[in-house]
Amino acid sequence: MKNDINNNLRLPIQLTRRQLLKAGGLVMVASATATHLFAQNTAPAAAPAAKAFPVPADNRVNTFIAIGTDGQVTAFCGHVDLGTGVRTALAQMVADELDVTFEQVTMVLGHTFKTPDQGPTIASATIQVTAKPLRQAAAQVREQLVALAAQKLGVPATAITTRDGVAHAGGKQTGYGELVQGQNLELPLNTETVLRKPSEYKQMGKSVARVDIPNKVLGALTYVHDLRLPGMVHARVVRPPYAGADAAAPFGSALVSVDKDSVKHLPGILSVVVQGDFVAVVAEREEQAIAAMRQLKVQWKEWAGLPDLSLAGLHKTLTDLPKKDRDLVVEDGALDAIKDSAKVIEAEYVWPYHMHASIGPSCAVARVADGKAEVWSGTQNPHDMRKDVAKLLDMDVDAVNILRMEASGCYGRNGADDVSADAALLAKITGKTVRVQLMREQEHAWEPKGTAQLIRVRGGLDAQGHVTGYDFKTCYPSNGATVLALLLTGKVENKAVVQEMGDRTAVPQYEYPKRHIISQDAAPIARASWMRGVSALPNVFAHECWIDECAYAAGADPIEYRLRYLKDPRAVALVEAVKKQSNWQAGRAFRSPAPAGERLAKGRGFAYARYFHSKFPGYGAAWCVWVIDVVVDRQTGKVSAEKVFVAQDTGAMVNPAGVRHQAHGNIVQSTSRVLKEFVTFDKQGVTALEWGGYPILRFPELPEIDLQLVERPEEAPMGAGESASVPSAAAFSNAIFDATGVRLREVPFIPSRVLAALKSAPAASSAPAANAAAPAASQ
């Protein structure tokens, strides 16, 4: 039974949260208890859940907001917090829209039975996109509370004011907890609900301390790695030898034999599981499972079919890869305009495979009982993970519940989904609650990588150095890696999955005449999935290096030249801001080269981007500009980042400290990716299986960071999770050119590669150019 706010009926039955959710959900749940922010990190119930797990609809107010009789608010979002602090920012938004205190709000994230399916937590979309229905629901609930308060206090709704979860009018007051008692309001989400004005914000715009930090510092249960359930056993998986390969490897038909007796002598072994190519050992204790994994004798088919993915061979491999053109922006006469230009500048840019390089290997716990499956997982993709688990276990999707817990940091999809499926499958087969953790070498080998990329740019300049046309082709071997257990068991056919994700920020934000922008979709080579900046970072690397070459050819200052084509007023304002911030000295690049006998050459580079993400043409996230000072050791080839000036326009910042942390993280990680990181392969798969084989930036190598966050409280909040990484590679490349006169068009800029370029490439002239384009197209 329910109350009907429209006819003021009040009915006595109060349902539990679970009953209400099963019934379709509620706006305000009188019996729901919104607990302290820490409560979400307490251990789960020991007993299996009694019911199936339908996902809440994403168009109902009660899907997003519940209020208990104590006035505490529980809010629900389908995305998760990957250590970015969005749990805190989302709670700030809810607090403002409902006009409750921040402490009254508890966020539930990425729990598939409690939160709507809002897709994977990717593309800097949580605050910019996914939070909108949450804010609308909170604002709509406040409208309903005001109406209830008006009825209770006997005044018009216009006389009601709210503050900190209490409604006031004429010297009388009533709390939200009182108002929701006996209420059962199920309403469609009204997306036209008016949101709070910035002038009314109390929490948004403040650097509120992150709510996830205390438990992490205090060692309370936070991470899935620390979860222990009654009767839990431990398992380790044994993968085929084609580490990190994709569909070309014989997944699903690779296993020749397993000698189960080879681990019979070990203590604690409960079972050796073989299902298709899926092989695992289950033991009473973790170290027993590790020992069995090491000693189990397994024979696999021979396969060594990977093409050359070395730094030296990647360019040719990507060039030879079959591609399917997809038009993004194709304007009449573009190619003819370039052909007829006074000078044509063309270049090819290569991006390597990168690793998420999570500090801790992925882990998951699962139990399957009474026709239902529950998986405690660090996935950033809980709702899709749920569908994969259902398929793997031959269960109805509503019988599967993914409970998201904190896990190792990742910047896209690491091994969390794979290990979650492993645990679920083993839990079903053994009938036990199973914990699976990957080994370091397994995480390095099998985590879906940030894919390699080839970008080819060809553009024309007229006699005055102005752009006449821009031809841009970007090839991105796909990143739709299938969950391993599905492949290994044969539940999903082993075939290449092509996803159209090479188009992020493929269209430059410069208003060039005559554009010809093509995405060249291609099948995967190595196992790949999303990684920070997705294809935008490589695409911007090409955009911003190419325009830097044009500026040099025109004898122009790099920033002044860009401003000829940059018309977005917020972009222009940001560029002007960073000029002042970095004390930019105008002039052509490489105008003050170090003397020939001087070992260290200093240079300064500039790059700009606004990150466009999601399905093309996508959403524009935060604007970001880099100026970086580098030192190039001309004897060793080592590039050191001395200082980075970054300016970012995120629109309204919900939590400025959180945005600052995000930007810093982007700067540090992208510096590491540009200077050091690349995955090594042989013909069978990944060979970078430990930290020595995949070095990342160390603390002494961190640059000094000068970050300017532009205040725009009246604007909509933009995604900030990736934007500050996007200009990084181009800024480095342009700075190295300024220092040495040599262009580097393939990442990473490791010493051997830089040294080889310095020795083999003819340096550009440092003499001022004429007004017309001067240097050769490619150096």
Tab-separated table of C-alpha atoms in Angstrom, residues 40-44 80-82 87 109-111 216 220-229 363-365 375-380 382 402-408 416:
chain	number	residue	atom	x	y	z
A	40	GLN	CA	28.820	0.950	3.336
A	41	ASN	CA	32.201	-0.536	4.086
A	42	THR	CA	31.095	-2.959	6.729
A	43	ALA	CA	31.244	-6.666	5.973
A	44	PRO	CA	28.367	-8.138	3.982
A	80	VAL	CA	31.642	3.644	-8.959
A	81	ASP	CA	34.450	5.550	-7.280
A	82	LEU	CA	37.798	4.433	-8.672
A	87	ARG	CA	31.585	9.447	-3.937
A	109	LEU	CA	27.659	3.126	-5.853
A	110	GLY	CA	27.801	0.367	-8.440
A	111	HIS	CA	25.754	-2.214	-6.515
A	216	LYS	CA	41.554	3.449	4.057
A	220	ALA	CA	38.795	-0.797	7.963
A	221	LEU	CA	37.271	-3.141	5.437
A	222	THR	CA	37.365	-1.224	2.173
A	223	TYR	CA	39.141	-3.294	-0.429
A	224	VAL	CA	37.782	-6.494	-1.911
A	225	HIS	CA	41.183	-8.044	-1.246
A	226	ASP	CA	40.459	-7.909	2.492
A	227	LEU	CA	37.009	-9.478	2.341
A	228	ARG	CA	36.608	-12.759	4.203
A	229	LEU	CA	33.362	-14.741	4.273
A	363	CYS	CA	40.810	-9.931	-6.697
A	364	ALA	CA	37.192	-11.046	-6.314
A	365	VAL	CA	35.018	-13.197	-4.060
A	375	VAL	CA	30.116	-11.439	-6.649
A	376	TRP	CA	32.170	-8.952	-4.623
A	377	SER	CA	34.234	-7.204	-7.228
A	378	GLY	CA	36.455	-4.217	-7.937
A	379	THR	CA	34.991	-3.827	-11.409
A	380	GLN	CA	34.290	-0.393	-12.843
A	382	PRO	CA	29.307	-3.766	-12.558
A	402	ILE	CA	27.535	-7.582	-8.275
A	403	LEU	CA	28.590	-5.864	-5.066
A	404	ARG	CA	31.254	-3.328	-5.879
A	405	MET	CA	34.093	-2.802	-3.415
A	406	GLU	CA	37.246	-0.722	-3.675
A	407	ALA	CA	40.121	-2.368	-5.484
A	408	SER	CA	43.493	-1.680	-7.024
A	416	ALA	CA	38.917	-6.949	-12.196
